């Protein structure tokens, strides 16, 4: 819980402000009073039973300040019951991770006294967010003061007013002392060491901690390839035969690191209590709309949207749009090759130092255009996926990831495939790969870290200086902290971060045998990425709500699909080497058949490795099985006790 910052509630008690609710400045007073009452009401009366207070009027220094800013907290008793509701896993006295229950709270390892320090601040904020999201409409037909803003019985109130613009934003507050400690151990010291993953998880939650764990793991996994790639780079470039061995190593490396990552993520998820955690029932997205009807699963009245209409939107609009974008990407690629041919012609006619420099210009321009197209397409794909009107956030994310991955893969790698297998120009392939990789890394660092940080400083320069001074001397006043954090950029999740790693993994796994230095460049990029991402999480963005996660989700499938494509690509590159071609001087058909056979064999080995290497370590499997056995035994015991109790109460049975 946050120390030093407290707000007096209406009944005289104090609470630590954990979450900020900002309503629109022109929100009608009856709507505000109704919402605050629903938040404060007892659970048995349909409320959230949370503590909420308005930011004091004297803290509003200017007329421009929004008067509808509220702090939300909760009593420790309410937070503990909330921890049980969300299925929080904590360490038991015997060292196992078990679902927390209030009745059994004293048997948990870190529970002492009244449990004031049992829950982390991130867990408390997650619980409050969950309770607010599950605050449901009762008998209200509409939001008070807004007769056209209908409310559906049993539906989330917060999601409804958020989709209609009454709720501007909701975000958790930073805890300054804990943030300073995390910043110091995370990025303020430049040292070769592991990231403080447990501290990251404690402050930001499991979802973000798993991303940084994967970033760290991916970086260390690249080191063997980088070490092997350096001597390959230093020797004769035109001797492509020696890259056959490097390509073979690449194939094994792709499969093994992904399988070992599954084991590591399972270990982390078990330690953090999310591996066995049951997935919560998903509420409809705030933007979901439809005709009022009854949900056959929940029995509640809510908007329903026919699935066939959604499928028509997907196949008649979304799919053609994606294909059109792929065509435009192909058209831009052909323009790049025309520029490349024109520059090469100039260099061949009169080779000079400047024409040599000019050879790299088309690749640099193309790399910049690729990044711009990826950015524009990302916004278009998000708009289109939102228009498809998916009911659940998970379904929305899956469709968005699929759209973005297909276009980004084609946009970033189509030119490399064309150079490798149509033009068969390994020198140009090496040059294009190096230019695309280096340029994209520089642009990503500028766009993702330095530009947002610079904009944040410009947007709130005075407040930022005050924060730096205050963090060095004393606690920032609550009103100033709320205003500062409210103006910060909102962190939109790990989507873009995983997408960047996915593309880097593609550059390394698909064509690194032609440019072995790719792994070295990606290692250097990932090291700077760790520090820049840590900086932006602590200084640029609002604190995100903790999101429970047991793995990297759909991105695991994306990386595995890339590794399968890497097998095919590397086998084809091996088949194109002069050394392999010399074994089949008279028949290209035989060469192709042998390459295809080798590719199928390697794919079979890959899937065997996937099967042989267990996803969950043996010791964790044993602990999970033991917990399942104990749960079944406890259930049998309770059933038996109930039966015996009934027999005693009614001996005539």
XYZ file of C-alpha atoms in Angstrom:
653
model
C 0.000 0.000 0.000
C 1.148 3.538 -0.675
C 2.682 5.272 2.287
C 2.447 8.967 3.038
C -0.536 9.770 0.810
C -3.932 9.502 2.452
C -7.369 11.010 2.002
C -10.109 11.341 4.615
C -13.280 9.516 3.760
C -16.711 10.853 4.637
C -16.969 8.710 7.757
C -13.679 10.010 9.200
C -11.536 7.010 8.279
C -8.497 7.347 6.059
C -7.443 5.353 3.056
C -4.530 5.269 0.648
C -5.605 6.624 -2.759
C -4.797 3.875 -5.221
C -6.787 4.604 -8.388
C -7.812 7.850 -10.086
C -11.196 8.271 -11.801
C -11.479 11.262 -14.119
C -14.956 12.089 -15.384
C -15.706 14.552 -18.171
C -15.703 18.172 -16.874
C -19.290 18.740 -18.034
C -20.691 15.560 -16.467
C -24.105 16.249 -14.953
C -24.214 16.384 -11.179
C -26.890 13.704 -10.804
C -24.792 11.275 -12.821
C -21.738 11.963 -10.622
C -23.725 11.498 -7.404
C -25.285 8.278 -8.715
C -21.883 6.820 -9.726
C -20.214 7.723 -6.403
C -23.115 6.207 -4.475
C -22.881 2.982 -6.467
C -19.139 2.799 -5.806
C -19.611 3.349 -2.046
C -22.668 1.121 -1.543
C -22.341 -2.210 0.241
C -21.876 -5.297 -1.899
C -25.157 -6.774 -0.742
C -26.844 -3.620 -2.052
C -25.193 -4.006 -5.447
C -22.334 -1.580 -4.818
C -18.558 -1.978 -4.990
C -18.048 -1.080 -1.283
C -15.004 1.044 -2.081
C -13.788 4.338 -0.646
C -13.912 7.337 -2.962
C -13.226 11.029 -2.450
C -13.047 14.042 -4.730
C -9.736 15.803 -5.261
C -10.032 18.750 -2.888
C -11.377 21.948 -4.496
C -8.418 23.918 -3.122
C -6.140 21.642 -5.147
C -7.669 22.954 -8.368
C -5.146 25.707 -9.065
C -6.631 26.990 -12.341
C -10.012 27.168 -14.003
C -8.763 24.726 -16.621
C -8.383 21.975 -14.022
C -11.054 19.279 -14.290
C -13.277 19.430 -11.172
C -14.436 15.818 -11.627
C -11.316 13.967 -10.484
C -11.772 11.320 -7.785
C -9.466 9.066 -5.782
C -10.557 5.491 -5.100
C -9.245 3.238 -2.356
C -10.468 0.395 -0.165
C -10.225 -0.937 3.358
C -7.857 -3.847 3.921
C -10.815 -6.106 4.725
C -12.411 -5.231 1.379
C -9.139 -5.811 -0.481
C -8.691 -9.249 1.094
C -12.196 -10.307 0.080
C -11.462 -8.878 -3.362
C -8.280 -10.947 -3.560
C -10.404 -14.041 -2.981
C -12.925 -12.925 -5.622
C -10.279 -12.501 -8.337
C -8.616 -15.825 -7.464
C -5.263 -14.390 -6.406
C -2.577 -17.036 -5.807
C -0.140 -16.524 -2.914
C 2.579 -18.623 -1.303
C 1.318 -21.085 1.312
C 3.234 -22.035 4.460
C 4.385 -25.292 2.814
C 5.978 -23.346 -0.087
C 3.287 -24.128 -2.682
C 1.229 -21.502 -4.531
C -2.453 -21.656 -3.614
C -5.588 -19.649 -4.282
C -6.087 -17.136 -1.490
C -9.128 -17.456 0.776
C -9.950 -15.183 3.696
C -10.943 -18.138 5.867
C -7.484 -19.656 5.411
C -5.511 -16.389 5.374
C -3.300 -17.092 8.391
C -1.871 -20.184 6.662
C -0.295 -18.048 3.931
C 3.378 -17.337 4.308
C 3.442 -13.534 4.167
C 0.192 -12.879 6.024
C 0.908 -11.171 9.345
C -1.375 -9.302 11.719
C -4.253 -7.768 9.797
C -2.527 -8.357 6.457
C -1.572 -4.723 5.820
C 1.544 -5.690 3.838
C 0.198 -8.943 2.386
C -0.947 -7.463 -0.921
C 1.285 -5.382 -3.158
C 0.068 -2.009 -4.351
C -0.255 -3.371 -7.903
C -2.474 -6.202 -6.598
C -4.621 -3.732 -4.645
C -5.062 -1.563 -7.740
C -5.934 -4.608 -9.847
C -8.564 -5.640 -7.290
C -10.105 -2.151 -7.289
C -10.179 -2.104 -11.099
C -11.868 -5.529 -11.084
C -14.483 -4.396 -8.554
C -15.213 -1.253 -10.577
C -15.487 -3.222 -13.819
C -17.944 -5.658 -12.229
C -20.140 -2.885 -10.825
C -23.376 -3.774 -12.608
C -26.531 -1.884 -13.456
C -29.543 -2.862 -11.359
C -32.942 -1.252 -11.940
C -31.705 1.885 -13.688
C -33.042 2.286 -17.208
C -30.478 4.934 -18.064
C -27.623 6.955 -16.590
C -29.153 9.686 -14.383
C -29.179 12.961 -16.267
C -28.732 11.184 -19.609
C -32.092 9.680 -20.673
C -30.710 8.520 -24.029
C -27.806 6.642 -22.400
C -29.460 3.296 -21.693
C -28.290 0.870 -19.024
C -28.809 -2.878 -19.342
C -29.434 -4.914 -16.153
C -26.379 -6.931 -15.173
C -24.001 -5.043 -17.487
C -20.863 -3.200 -16.345
C -21.592 0.423 -15.425
C -17.980 1.557 -15.779
C -17.604 0.085 -19.254
C -20.858 1.730 -20.331
C -19.972 5.258 -19.211
C -16.442 4.776 -20.572
C -17.747 3.915 -24.036
C -20.029 6.988 -23.934
C -17.292 9.430 -22.901
C -18.503 10.205 -19.370
C -15.495 8.407 -17.902
C -12.441 10.086 -19.450
C -9.790 7.848 -17.932
C -9.046 5.535 -15.050
C -5.485 4.839 -13.974
C -3.507 3.608 -10.938
C -1.231 5.983 -9.061
C 2.529 5.564 -8.873
C 4.159 4.892 -5.516
C 7.128 7.256 -5.592
C 9.447 5.579 -3.095
C 8.966 2.131 -4.588
C 9.339 3.553 -8.104
C 12.651 5.174 -7.142
C 13.975 1.873 -5.794
C 12.847 -0.002 -8.898
C 14.318 2.636 -11.234
C 17.681 2.485 -9.475
C 17.970 -1.297 -9.703
C 16.453 -1.473 -13.203
C 17.928 1.181 -15.484
C 19.740 3.936 -13.562
C 22.771 1.694 -13.081
C 24.395 0.485 -16.284
C 25.613 -2.983 -15.387
C 25.727 -6.419 -16.945
C 23.195 -8.270 -14.821
C 19.741 -9.779 -14.934
C 16.710 -7.520 -14.703
C 14.871 -7.346 -11.344
C 11.954 -9.369 -12.717
C 10.357 -10.015 -9.320
C 10.412 -6.297 -8.532
C 8.981 -5.481 -11.976
C 6.210 -8.010 -11.428
C 5.572 -6.653 -7.935
C 5.166 -3.097 -9.259
C 3.722 -3.514 -12.767
C 2.191 -7.004 -12.702
C 2.819 -10.342 -14.379
C 1.957 -9.368 -17.969
C 4.618 -6.680 -18.212
C 7.139 -8.702 -16.208
C 6.777 -11.608 -18.646
C 7.511 -9.278 -21.568
C 10.743 -8.095 -19.949
C 11.583 -11.694 -19.047
C 11.134 -12.693 -22.692
C 13.193 -9.717 -23.882
C 16.003 -10.705 -21.507
C 15.781 -14.392 -22.436
C 15.766 -13.629 -26.175
C 18.867 -11.450 -25.734
C 20.826 -14.153 -23.896
C 19.626 -16.801 -26.364
C 21.127 -14.744 -29.201
C 24.602 -14.663 -27.673
C 25.736 -18.125 -28.977
C 24.602 -17.180 -32.490
C 26.321 -13.809 -32.169
C 29.572 -15.436 -31.026
C 29.483 -17.896 -33.922
C 28.470 -15.161 -36.365
C 31.426 -12.842 -35.693
C 34.133 -15.112 -37.202
C 31.810 -15.882 -40.108
C 31.522 -12.155 -40.728
C 35.258 -11.528 -40.535
C 36.191 -14.047 -43.261
C 35.576 -14.152 -47.023
C 32.059 -12.914 -47.788
C 31.772 -14.671 -51.118
C 32.413 -18.138 -49.672
C 28.759 -18.972 -49.059
C 29.437 -22.677 -48.625
C 30.528 -22.229 -45.023
C 27.126 -20.684 -44.222
C 25.554 -24.111 -44.677
C 26.787 -25.049 -41.199
C 25.566 -21.730 -39.797
C 22.130 -22.289 -41.352
C 21.960 -25.772 -39.811
C 22.796 -24.349 -36.392
C 20.144 -21.702 -36.965
C 17.455 -24.356 -37.504
C 18.191 -26.143 -34.221
C 18.555 -22.851 -32.349
C 15.075 -21.587 -33.404
C 13.326 -24.654 -32.055
C 15.297 -25.152 -28.850
C 15.094 -21.572 -27.564
C 11.312 -21.432 -28.004
C 10.816 -24.716 -26.190
C 13.129 -23.702 -23.349
C 11.270 -20.394 -23.090
C 8.027 -22.295 -22.442
C 9.688 -23.977 -19.466
C 11.108 -20.711 -18.147
C 7.785 -18.857 -18.504
C 6.011 -21.755 -16.739
C 8.504 -21.505 -13.859
C 8.017 -17.748 -13.587
C 4.225 -18.046 -13.829
C 4.173 -20.680 -11.069
C 6.393 -18.539 -8.835
C 4.139 -15.551 -9.459
C 0.933 -17.521 -8.924
C -0.604 -17.252 -12.396
C 0.117 -20.708 -13.858
C -2.908 -22.393 -12.239
C -5.043 -19.304 -11.970
C -8.449 -19.716 -13.576
C -9.299 -17.322 -16.374
C -11.935 -14.820 -15.315
C -15.213 -14.610 -17.176
C -14.780 -11.976 -19.879
C -17.107 -9.014 -19.966
C -18.045 -7.464 -23.339
C -15.720 -4.774 -24.665
C -16.720 -1.144 -23.907
C -17.247 -0.430 -27.620
C -19.343 -3.529 -28.329
C -22.862 -2.712 -29.554
C -25.915 -4.553 -30.852
C -29.643 -5.148 -30.483
C -30.853 -5.723 -26.924
C -31.445 -9.393 -26.113
C -30.684 -12.165 -23.594
C -27.276 -13.796 -23.391
C -27.901 -17.592 -23.329
C -24.783 -18.130 -21.179
C -25.333 -15.549 -18.433
C -29.097 -15.079 -18.818
C -28.572 -11.311 -18.651
C -30.117 -8.720 -20.906
C -27.363 -7.213 -23.048
C -26.597 -6.067 -26.607
C -26.276 -8.979 -29.031
C -24.717 -8.882 -32.497
C -25.309 -11.671 -35.045
C -22.149 -13.616 -35.830
C -22.989 -13.867 -39.551
C -22.909 -10.053 -39.819
C -19.474 -10.016 -38.216
C -18.260 -12.721 -40.607
C -19.590 -10.722 -43.572
C -17.643 -7.689 -42.391
C -14.503 -9.784 -42.004
C -14.606 -11.594 -45.355
C -16.193 -8.877 -47.517
C -14.332 -5.866 -46.131
C -11.416 -6.755 -43.837
C -9.857 -9.501 -45.956
C -10.048 -7.462 -49.221
C -8.567 -4.477 -47.366
C -5.625 -6.554 -46.113
C -5.052 -7.944 -49.620
C -5.122 -4.408 -51.043
C -2.521 -3.317 -48.492
C -0.341 -6.298 -49.417
C -0.606 -5.281 -53.083
C 0.439 -1.710 -52.225
C 3.370 -3.105 -50.248
C 4.381 -5.187 -53.279
C 4.095 -2.103 -55.508
C 6.373 -0.085 -53.186
C 8.837 -2.975 -53.186
C 9.051 -2.921 -57.003
C 9.719 0.838 -56.905
C 12.568 0.100 -54.496
C 14.087 -2.413 -56.918
C 13.848 0.130 -59.738
C 15.695 2.660 -57.573
C 18.256 0.006 -56.678
C 18.844 -0.789 -60.373
C 19.166 2.901 -61.278
C 21.751 3.540 -58.512
C 23.674 0.404 -59.472
C 23.806 1.550 -63.096
C 25.235 4.941 -62.044
C 27.847 3.251 -59.881
C 28.893 0.846 -62.646
C 29.323 3.670 -65.169
C 31.600 5.772 -62.961
C 32.452 4.176 -59.605
C 33.450 6.755 -56.980
C 33.235 7.070 -53.213
C 29.966 9.013 -53.470
C 28.342 6.540 -55.839
C 29.358 3.821 -53.389
C 27.545 5.707 -50.643
C 24.609 6.184 -53.009
C 24.215 2.404 -53.242
C 22.836 2.342 -49.678
C 20.345 5.203 -50.152
C 17.516 3.144 -51.767
C 17.659 0.573 -48.939
C 17.583 3.298 -46.274
C 14.624 5.036 -47.945
C 12.824 1.714 -48.328
C 13.419 0.866 -44.653
C 11.944 4.218 -43.587
C 8.950 3.729 -45.919
C 8.397 0.238 -44.450
C 8.233 1.659 -40.915
C 5.819 4.408 -42.026
C 3.581 1.886 -43.814
C 3.604 -0.402 -40.778
C 2.556 2.509 -38.565
C -0.263 3.647 -40.860
C -1.499 0.090 -41.351
C -1.514 -0.476 -37.575
C -4.021 2.343 -37.071
C -6.109 1.174 -40.047
C -6.124 -2.432 -38.762
C -7.186 -1.303 -35.291
C -10.026 0.793 -36.716
C -11.147 -2.076 -38.955
C -11.025 -4.651 -36.143
C -13.026 -2.328 -33.917
C -15.583 -1.905 -36.733
C -15.971 -5.696 -36.928
C -17.628 -5.343 -33.486
C -16.056 -8.240 -31.567
C -17.759 -8.885 -28.251
C -14.685 -9.936 -26.218
C -11.350 -8.172 -25.827
C -9.434 -11.436 -26.370
C -11.185 -12.021 -29.719
C -10.517 -8.421 -30.714
C -6.815 -8.809 -29.898
C -6.505 -12.103 -31.810
C -7.983 -10.595 -34.988
C -5.850 -7.480 -34.636
C -2.657 -9.503 -34.107
C -3.416 -11.650 -37.154
C -3.986 -8.613 -39.390
C -0.875 -6.816 -38.194
C 1.392 -9.870 -38.330
C 0.410 -10.780 -41.900
C 1.065 -7.275 -43.208
C 4.237 -6.648 -41.193
C 5.717 -9.983 -42.215
C 5.001 -9.353 -45.898
C 6.051 -5.701 -45.766
C 9.351 -6.347 -43.977
C 10.457 -9.620 -45.557
C 8.944 -9.736 -49.079
C 11.883 -7.869 -50.626
C 14.375 -10.186 -48.924
C 12.583 -13.293 -50.226
C 12.496 -11.775 -53.719
C 16.224 -10.983 -53.669
C 17.106 -14.402 -52.243
C 14.989 -16.711 -54.387
C 14.112 -14.742 -57.540
C 17.142 -12.530 -58.114
C 19.458 -14.941 -56.218
C 21.809 -12.040 -55.480
C 23.409 -12.846 -52.125
C 25.455 -9.647 -52.073
C 22.338 -7.501 -52.455
C 20.503 -9.693 -49.929
C 23.243 -9.113 -47.382
C 23.244 -5.352 -48.019
C 19.433 -5.059 -47.887
C 19.162 -7.142 -44.713
C 21.828 -5.087 -42.945
C 20.270 -1.774 -44.009
C 16.708 -2.806 -43.095
C 17.795 -4.176 -39.731
C 19.935 -1.196 -38.696
C 17.482 1.436 -39.956
C 14.457 -0.215 -38.317
C 16.323 -0.492 -35.002
C 17.261 3.192 -35.033
C 13.732 4.287 -35.967
C 12.142 2.041 -33.329
C 14.383 3.429 -30.587
C 13.514 6.988 -31.622
C 9.761 6.383 -31.987
C 9.225 4.138 -28.953
C 11.455 5.700 -26.308
C 13.233 8.953 -27.049
C 10.413 10.745 -28.907
C 7.710 9.987 -26.268
C 10.147 10.978 -23.507
C 10.991 14.251 -25.267
C 7.329 15.042 -25.928
C 6.465 14.308 -22.302
C 9.136 16.734 -21.124
C 7.888 19.451 -23.471
C 4.237 18.891 -22.609
C 4.770 19.174 -18.879
C 8.205 20.723 -18.471
C 7.573 22.636 -15.262
C 5.810 19.726 -13.585
C 8.577 17.357 -14.685
C 11.250 19.580 -13.114
C 9.168 19.763 -9.951
C 8.934 15.937 -9.896
C 12.687 15.510 -10.266
C 13.277 17.997 -7.454
C 10.629 16.471 -5.233
C 11.782 12.892 -5.795
C 15.239 13.979 -4.672
C 13.994 15.852 -1.581
C 10.488 15.044 -0.365
C 7.118 13.580 -1.264
C 5.162 15.223 -4.091
C 1.761 16.604 -2.934
C -1.102 14.337 -3.905
C -2.871 16.932 -6.066
C 0.310 17.659 -8.041
C 1.033 13.969 -8.489
C -2.498 13.300 -9.793
C -2.321 16.214 -12.251
C 1.120 15.173 -13.476
C 0.184 11.534 -14.019
C -3.166 12.424 -15.612
C -1.288 14.310 -18.351
C 1.134 11.462 -19.044
C 0.731 9.247 -22.092
C -1.281 6.052 -21.670
C 0.625 2.799 -22.076
C -1.247 0.784 -24.701
C 0.144 -2.607 -23.728
C 2.907 -4.907 -24.916
C 1.514 -5.386 -28.442
C 4.056 -3.158 -30.217
C 6.913 -4.415 -28.043
C 6.249 -8.064 -28.907
C 5.748 -7.124 -32.564
C 9.210 -5.545 -32.673
C 10.795 -8.661 -31.134
C 8.873 -10.834 -33.603
C 10.326 -8.934 -36.581
C 13.838 -9.032 -35.095
C 13.466 -12.773 -34.574
C 12.517 -13.018 -38.250
C 15.596 -11.100 -39.394
C 17.823 -13.406 -37.349
C 16.165 -16.744 -38.062
C 15.340 -16.334 -41.751
C 18.466 -14.865 -43.346
C 21.189 -14.545 -40.708
C 23.247 -17.251 -42.465
C 23.781 -14.679 -45.230
C 24.449 -11.857 -42.756
C 25.821 -13.510 -39.563
C 26.322 -10.145 -37.886
C 22.509 -9.810 -37.594
C 22.500 -11.574 -34.210
C 25.163 -9.184 -32.892
C 23.115 -6.149 -33.962
C 19.950 -7.564 -32.402
C 21.775 -8.225 -29.102
C 22.970 -4.611 -29.013
C 19.453 -3.421 -29.887
C 17.868 -5.547 -27.148
C 20.276 -4.246 -24.503
C 19.359 -0.645 -25.327
C 15.697 -1.717 -25.617
C 15.718 -2.962 -22.018
C 16.931 0.393 -20.733
C 14.729 2.522 -23.002
C 11.603 0.445 -22.225
C 12.363 0.659 -18.499
C 12.779 4.434 -18.802
C 9.488 4.927 -20.613
C 7.570 2.710 -18.148
C 8.879 4.669 -15.167
C 9.005 8.214 -16.590
C 6.855 8.574 -19.717
C 3.661 6.565 -19.307
C 0.946 6.366 -16.700
C 1.266 3.337 -14.511
C -0.701 0.530 -16.221
C -2.993 -1.755 -14.291
C -1.521 -5.123 -13.422
C -2.617 -7.853 -15.822
C -2.324 -11.508 -14.699
C -0.579 -13.620 -17.343
C 0.798 -17.163 -17.412
C 2.605 -16.876 -20.767
C 3.096 -14.536 -23.740
C -0.206 -15.694 -25.226
C -0.739 -15.645 -28.991
C 2.818 -14.399 -29.530
C 4.170 -17.857 -28.666
C 2.300 -19.230 -31.699
C 3.573 -16.345 -33.831
C 7.205 -17.064 -32.949
C 6.729 -20.792 -33.532
C 5.189 -20.097 -36.958
C 8.217 -17.925 -37.785
C 10.540 -20.760 -36.771
C 8.724 -23.124 -39.179
C 9.143 -20.594 -42.000
C 12.811 -20.297 -40.999
C 13.291 -24.043 -41.591
C 11.968 -23.744 -45.153
C 13.962 -20.575 -45.871
C 17.277 -21.881 -44.547
C 16.882 -25.200 -46.362
C 16.303 -23.291 -49.612
C 19.393 -21.129 -48.974
C 21.452 -24.262 -48.301
C 20.199 -25.766 -51.556
C 21.338 -22.628 -53.421
C 24.937 -22.848 -52.166
C 27.534 -23.872 -54.817
C 28.790 -26.707 -52.634
C 25.365 -28.386 -52.531
C 24.705 -27.668 -56.213
C 27.961 -29.405 -57.151
C 26.461 -32.732 -56.037
C 23.708 -32.359 -58.641
C 25.461 -30.896 -61.717
C 22.989 -32.271 -64.264
C 19.587 -32.232 -62.594
C 17.944 -29.324 -60.805
C 14.930 -31.529 -60.146
C 16.981 -33.901 -58.001
C 18.408 -30.939 -56.091
C 14.916 -29.603 -55.374
C 13.700 -33.041 -54.281
C 16.626 -33.470 -51.894
C 16.132 -29.973 -50.462
C 12.406 -30.642 -49.934
C 13.186 -34.011 -48.333
C 15.743 -32.378 -46.040
C 13.281 -29.659 -45.128
C 10.615 -32.265 -44.249
C 13.158 -34.191 -42.173
C 14.174 -31.077 -40.259
C 10.542 -30.163 -39.670
C 9.969 -33.665 -38.313
C 12.985 -33.265 -35.989
C 11.632 -29.871 -34.927
C 8.228 -31.302 -33.987
C 9.886 -34.236 -32.211
C 11.926 -31.777 -30.130
C 8.727 -29.876 -29.392
C 7.151 -33.108 -28.155
C 10.208 -34.378 -26.237
C 10.928 -31.157 -24.328
C 8.097 -30.754 -21.762
C 6.517 -27.321 -21.526
C 6.396 -27.422 -17.714
C 9.398 -28.561 -15.596
C 8.950 -31.853 -13.754
C 9.152 -30.363 -10.246
C 6.354 -27.906 -11.033
C 4.230 -30.667 -12.597
C 4.576 -32.624 -9.338
C 3.519 -29.609 -7.242
C 0.504 -28.963 -9.459
C -0.530 -32.613 -9.352
C -0.185 -32.663 -5.579
C -2.392 -29.582 -5.221
C -4.992 -31.146 -7.520
C -4.934 -34.345 -5.438
C -5.303 -32.407 -2.179
C -8.218 -30.404 -3.633
C -10.021 -33.598 -4.659
C -9.423 -35.163 -1.240
C -10.692 -32.025 0.515
C -13.801 -32.036 -1.701
C -14.467 -35.708 -0.883
C -14.037 -34.948 2.816
C -16.517 -32.057 2.704
C -19.088 -34.169 0.840
C -18.652 -37.007 3.345
C -19.051 -34.600 6.283
C -22.278 -33.229 4.790
C -23.645 -36.751 4.274
C -22.715 -37.794 7.837
C -24.273 -34.599 9.193
C -27.550 -35.316 7.411
C -27.538 -38.917 8.743
C -27.010 -37.689 12.297
C -29.760 -35.069 11.949
C -32.165 -37.605 10.411
C -31.320 -41.142 11.634
C -34.359 -42.584 9.824
C -32.723 -41.981 6.415
